[in-house]
Coordinates of C-alpha atoms in Angstrom, one line a residue:
Chain G
M1 CA 130.0 38.9 84.4
L2 CA 131.4 42.3 83.6
S3 CA 132.5 44.4 86.6
E4 CA 133.1 48.1 86.7
T5 CA 136.8 47.3 86.7
D6 CA 136.2 45.3 83.5
R7 CA 134.4 48.2 81.9
K8 CA 137.3 50.6 82.7
L9 CA 139.9 48.2 81.4
L10 CA 138.0 47.4 78.2
R11 CA 137.9 51.1 77.7
V12 CA 141.7 51.2 77.9
A13 CA 141.8 48.5 75.1
Y14 CA 139.4 50.7 73.1
D15 CA 141.5 53.8 73.6
E16 CA 144.5 51.8 72.3
A17 CA 142.5 50.8 69.3
L18 CA 141.5 54.4 68.7
A19 CA 145.1 55.5 68.9
G20 CA 146.0 52.9 66.4
Y21 CA 143.3 54.1 64.0
E22 CA 144.6 57.7 64.3
E23 CA 148.1 56.4 63.5
G24 CA 146.8 54.8 60.3
G25 CA 147.1 51.3 61.7
C26 CA 144.7 48.5 62.4
P27 CA 142.5 49.7 65.2
I28 CA 142.7 46.8 67.7
G29 CA 143.8 47.4 71.2
S30 CA 144.4 45.4 74.3
A31 CA 145.1 45.6 78.1
L32 CA 146.4 43.1 80.6
A33 CA 145.5 43.4 84.3
R34 CA 145.7 41.7 87.6
G35 CA 142.4 42.6 89.2
D36 CA 142.3 46.4 88.9
E37 CA 146.1 46.7 88.4
L38 CA 147.0 47.5 84.8
I39 CA 150.0 45.5 83.9
A40 CA 150.4 46.6 80.2
R41 CA 148.5 48.1 77.3
G42 CA 149.2 47.7 73.6
R43 CA 147.8 47.9 70.1
N44 CA 148.3 46.4 66.6
Q45 CA 151.6 47.5 65.2
R46 CA 151.4 46.1 61.6
V47 CA 151.6 49.5 60.0
Q48 CA 153.4 51.5 62.7
Q49 CA 156.3 49.0 63.1
G50 CA 155.8 46.8 60.1
D51 CA 155.3 43.9 62.5
P52 CA 152.9 41.2 61.4
I53 CA 152.9 39.4 64.7
A54 CA 152.1 42.5 66.8
H55 CA 148.3 42.1 66.9
G56 CA 146.8 44.2 69.8
E57 CA 146.9 41.3 72.3
M58 CA 150.5 40.3 71.3
D59 CA 151.8 43.9 71.5
C60 CA 150.2 44.1 75.0
L61 CA 151.8 40.8 76.1
R62 CA 155.2 41.9 74.7
K63 CA 155.0 45.2 76.7
A64 CA 154.1 43.3 79.8
G65 CA 157.5 41.7 79.6
R66 CA 158.6 38.4 81.2
Q67 CA 156.1 37.0 83.6
T68 CA 156.4 33.8 85.5
S69 CA 152.6 33.4 85.6
Y70 CA 149.4 34.8 84.1
R71 CA 147.1 32.7 86.2
D72 CA 145.6 35.7 88.1
M73 CA 145.3 38.0 85.1
T74 CA 142.6 39.1 82.7
L75 CA 143.3 40.1 79.1
Y76 CA 141.1 42.7 77.5
T77 CA 140.8 43.1 73.8
S78 CA 138.7 45.3 71.6
L79 CA 138.2 42.5 69.0
S80 CA 137.7 38.8 69.2
P81 CA 141.1 37.0 69.1
C82 CA 142.4 35.4 65.9
M83 CA 144.0 32.0 66.0
M84 CA 147.5 33.5 66.8
C85 CA 146.2 35.4 69.8
T86 CA 143.9 32.5 70.8
G87 CA 146.9 30.1 70.8
T88 CA 148.9 32.6 72.8
I89 CA 146.1 33.0 75.4
I90 CA 146.0 29.2 75.8
Q91 CA 149.8 28.8 75.8
F92 CA 150.3 31.5 78.4
G93 CA 147.6 30.1 80.6
I94 CA 145.6 33.4 80.7
P95 CA 142.4 32.2 82.5
R96 CA 140.0 35.1 81.5
V97 CA 139.5 37.2 78.4
V98 CA 137.1 40.2 78.1
I99 CA 136.3 40.8 74.4
G100 CA 134.9 44.1 73.1
E101 CA 133.1 42.5 70.1
N102 CA 133.0 39.7 67.6
Q103 CA 130.5 41.1 65.1
T104 CA 133.2 42.3 62.6
F105 CA 135.4 39.3 63.1
E106 CA 134.2 36.1 64.7
G107 CA 137.4 34.9 66.2
N108 CA 137.8 31.8 68.2
I109 CA 135.6 32.1 71.3
D110 CA 134.3 28.6 71.2
F111 CA 137.9 27.2 71.1
L112 CA 139.0 29.4 74.0
R113 CA 136.1 28.1 76.1
E114 CA 136.8 24.5 75.1
R115 CA 140.3 25.0 76.4
G116 CA 139.0 26.3 79.7
V117 CA 139.3 30.1 79.2
E118 CA 136.5 32.2 80.7
V119 CA 135.3 34.5 77.9
V120 CA 133.2 37.6 78.5
L121 CA 131.8 39.0 75.2
V122 CA 130.6 42.6 75.5
Q123 CA 129.5 43.6 72.0
D124 CA 130.5 47.2 72.8
P125 CA 129.0 49.7 70.3
D126 CA 132.2 51.8 70.2
C127 CA 134.4 48.8 69.4
I128 CA 132.0 47.7 66.7
A129 CA 131.7 51.2 65.2
L130 CA 135.5 51.7 65.0
M131 CA 136.2 48.3 63.4
T132 CA 133.3 48.7 61.0
R133 CA 134.7 52.1 59.9
F134 CA 138.2 50.7 59.5
I135 CA 137.2 47.6 57.4
R136 CA 135.1 49.9 55.1
E137 CA 138.0 52.3 54.7
K138 CA 141.0 49.9 54.4
P139 CA 139.8 46.5 53.4
A140 CA 143.1 45.5 51.9
L141 CA 145.0 46.3 55.1
W142 CA 142.5 44.4 57.2
N143 CA 142.7 41.3 54.9
E144 CA 146.5 41.4 55.2
D145 CA 146.3 41.6 59.0
I146 CA 144.2 38.4 59.2
A147 CA 145.9 36.8 56.2
E148 CA 142.8 36.6 54.1
E149 CA 143.5 36.7 50.4
Chain F
M1 CA 159.3 14.3 52.4
L2 CA 162.5 16.1 53.4
S3 CA 164.4 17.5 50.5
E4 CA 168.0 18.7 50.4
T5 CA 166.7 22.3 50.5
D6 CA 164.7 21.3 53.6
R7 CA 167.8 19.9 55.3
K8 CA 169.8 23.1 54.6
L9 CA 167.0 25.3 55.9
L10 CA 166.4 23.3 59.0
R11 CA 170.1 23.7 59.6
V12 CA 169.6 27.5 59.5
A13 CA 166.9 27.1 62.2
Y14 CA 169.4 25.0 64.2
D15 CA 172.1 27.6 63.8
E16 CA 169.7 30.2 65.1
A17 CA 168.9 28.0 68.1
L18 CA 172.6 27.5 68.8
A19 CA 173.3 31.3 68.6
G20 CA 170.5 31.7 71.1
Y21 CA 172.0 29.2 73.4
E22 CA 175.4 31.0 73.2
E23 CA 173.6 34.2 74.1
G24 CA 172.2 32.6 77.2
G25 CA 168.7 32.4 75.8
C26 CA 166.2 29.7 75.0
P27 CA 167.8 27.8 72.1
I28 CA 165.0 27.6 69.6
G29 CA 165.4 28.9 66.1
S30 CA 163.4 29.2 62.9
A31 CA 163.6 30.0 59.2
L32 CA 161.0 31.0 56.7
A33 CA 161.5 30.2 53.0
R34 CA 159.9 30.3 49.6
G35 CA 161.3 27.2 47.9
D36 CA 165.0 27.6 48.4
E37 CA 164.8 31.4 48.9
L38 CA 165.4 32.3 52.6
I39 CA 162.9 35.0 53.6
A40 CA 163.9 35.4 57.2
R41 CA 165.5 33.7 60.2
G42 CA 165.0 34.2 63.9
R43 CA 165.4 32.9 67.4
N44 CA 163.7 33.0 70.7
Q45 CA 164.3 36.5 72.3
R46 CA 162.9 36.0 75.8
V47 CA 166.2 36.6 77.5
Q48 CA 167.9 38.7 74.9
Q49 CA 165.0 41.2 74.5
G50 CA 162.9 40.4 77.5
D51 CA 160.2 39.5 75.0
P52 CA 157.8 36.7 75.9
I53 CA 156.0 36.5 72.6
A54 CA 159.3 36.2 70.6
H55 CA 159.5 32.4 70.4
G56 CA 161.8 31.3 67.5
E57 CA 159.0 31.1 65.0
M58 CA 157.5 34.4 66.0
D59 CA 160.8 36.2 65.9
C60 CA 161.4 34.8 62.4
L61 CA 157.9 35.9 61.2
R62 CA 158.4 39.3 62.7
K63 CA 161.7 39.7 60.8
A64 CA 160.0 38.6 57.6
G65 CA 158.0 41.8 57.9
R66 CA 154.6 42.4 56.2
Q67 CA 153.6 39.7 53.7
T68 CA 150.4 39.6 51.7
S69 CA 150.5 35.8 51.6
Y70 CA 152.4 32.8 53.1
R71 CA 150.7 30.3 50.8
D72 CA 153.9 29.2 49.0
M73 CA 156.2 29.2 52.1
T74 CA 157.6 26.7 54.5
L75 CA 158.4 27.4 58.1
Y76 CA 161.4 25.6 59.6
T77 CA 161.7 25.3 63.4
S78 CA 164.2 23.5 65.6
L79 CA 161.4 22.5 68.1
S80 CA 157.8 21.5 67.8
P81 CA 155.6 24.6 68.0
C82 CA 153.7 25.6 71.2
M83 CA 150.1 26.7 71.0
M84 CA 151.1 30.3 70.3
C85 CA 153.2 29.4 67.3
T86 CA 150.7 26.7 66.2
G87 CA 147.9 29.3 66.2
T88 CA 150.1 31.7 64.3
I89 CA 151.0 29.1 61.6
I90 CA 147.2 28.4 61.1
Q91 CA 146.2 32.1 61.2
F92 CA 148.9 33.1 58.7
G93 CA 148.0 30.3 56.4
I94 CA 151.5 28.7 56.3
P95 CA 150.9 25.5 54.5
R96 CA 154.0 23.5 55.5
V97 CA 156.2 23.2 58.6
V98 CA 159.4 21.3 59.0
I99 CA 160.1 20.5 62.7
G100 CA 163.5 19.6 64.0
E101 CA 162.2 17.5 66.9
N102 CA 159.4 16.9 69.3
Q103 CA 161.1 14.6 71.8
T104 CA 161.9 17.4 74.4
F105 CA 158.5 19.2 73.8
E106 CA 155.6 17.5 72.2
G107 CA 153.9 20.6 70.8
N108 CA 150.8 20.5 68.7
I109 CA 151.6 18.5 65.5
D110 CA 148.2 16.7 65.5
F111 CA 146.4 20.0 65.7
L112 CA 148.4 21.5 62.8
R113 CA 147.6 18.5 60.7
E114 CA 143.9 18.7 61.6
R115 CA 143.9 22.2 60.3
G116 CA 145.5 21.1 57.0
V117 CA 149.1 22.0 57.6
E118 CA 151.7 19.6 56.2
V119 CA 154.1 18.7 58.9
V120 CA 157.5 17.0 58.4
L121 CA 159.0 15.8 61.7
V122 CA 162.7 15.2 61.4
Q123 CA 163.9 14.1 65.0
D124 CA 167.2 15.7 64.2
P125 CA 169.9 14.5 66.8
D126 CA 171.5 18.0 67.0
C127 CA 168.2 19.7 67.7
I128 CA 167.4 17.1 70.4
A129 CA 170.8 17.3 72.0
L130 CA 170.8 21.1 72.2
M131 CA 167.3 21.3 73.8
T132 CA 168.1 18.4 76.2
R133 CA 171.2 20.3 77.4
F134 CA 169.3 23.5 77.8
I135 CA 166.4 22.0 79.7
R136 CA 168.9 20.3 82.1
E137 CA 170.9 23.5 82.6
K138 CA 168.0 26.0 82.9
P139 CA 164.8 24.3 83.8
A140 CA 163.2 27.5 85.3
L141 CA 163.9 29.5 82.2
W142 CA 162.4 26.8 80.0
N143 CA 159.3 26.5 82.2
E144 CA 158.9 30.3 82.1
D145 CA 159.1 30.1 78.3
I146 CA 156.3 27.6 78.0
A147 CA 154.3 29.0 80.9
E148 CA 154.6 25.9 83.0
E149 CA 154.5 26.5 86.7

């Protein structure tokens, strides 16, 4: 179930993605929240910082800093998580993930659910449109980001 | 099979782990190499940089910078990879991982193998001794690093 708070926080993730697009980067953004309290927001930093591990979700979790527990948090992401980010969600014990879309990149939603993570998949038109545009404009950068050759 | 090159590069990972211990951090280190060419080395940065995603393997991959392919590389790590690092190895398409030990932390070796990664498990006495000492001295920090409550 998507609440009003969820919609607002998914929009934060989208705004991060859009900022990344405008910087020339991979437009994938994320937010971490406890209820309606925003803990951190982040976006893919491959181009901006030359950092291959800083996918949107990872940059957000880095910016959240050290936490003793993620058990009462939700992670918002504009795009379905890759295996790195999926493994991180599981390892960190994040119980709930709200995903903007998985039409441009399938990700690992089944695996998250198998491991007990609640997944809300939105198929947000703005998230889809932004990634579609990016993949069309910069296919080599996108393939590098997901290590497709 | 563990080659002489593998032994040398696993030692680099151990040296990184030891440096992390001496800094007061989580003593887990990593190296990335193409054959006998060292690409990058890194260590857990939770304490040093307040960065929860910078496990040893992740810090090493970050320091390696942008790569178009990892298909001819081996990742060395002093400790068996957690789910974050396991997911990253799979996502990045790293075909081979040499692991110092999995006695102090089991990790996800079966899952790596299921996904086609060649895993060489060494059970190196120095790696085991360092982690055993760390876990005894700083159990709360270790639990935080693997998100155990």
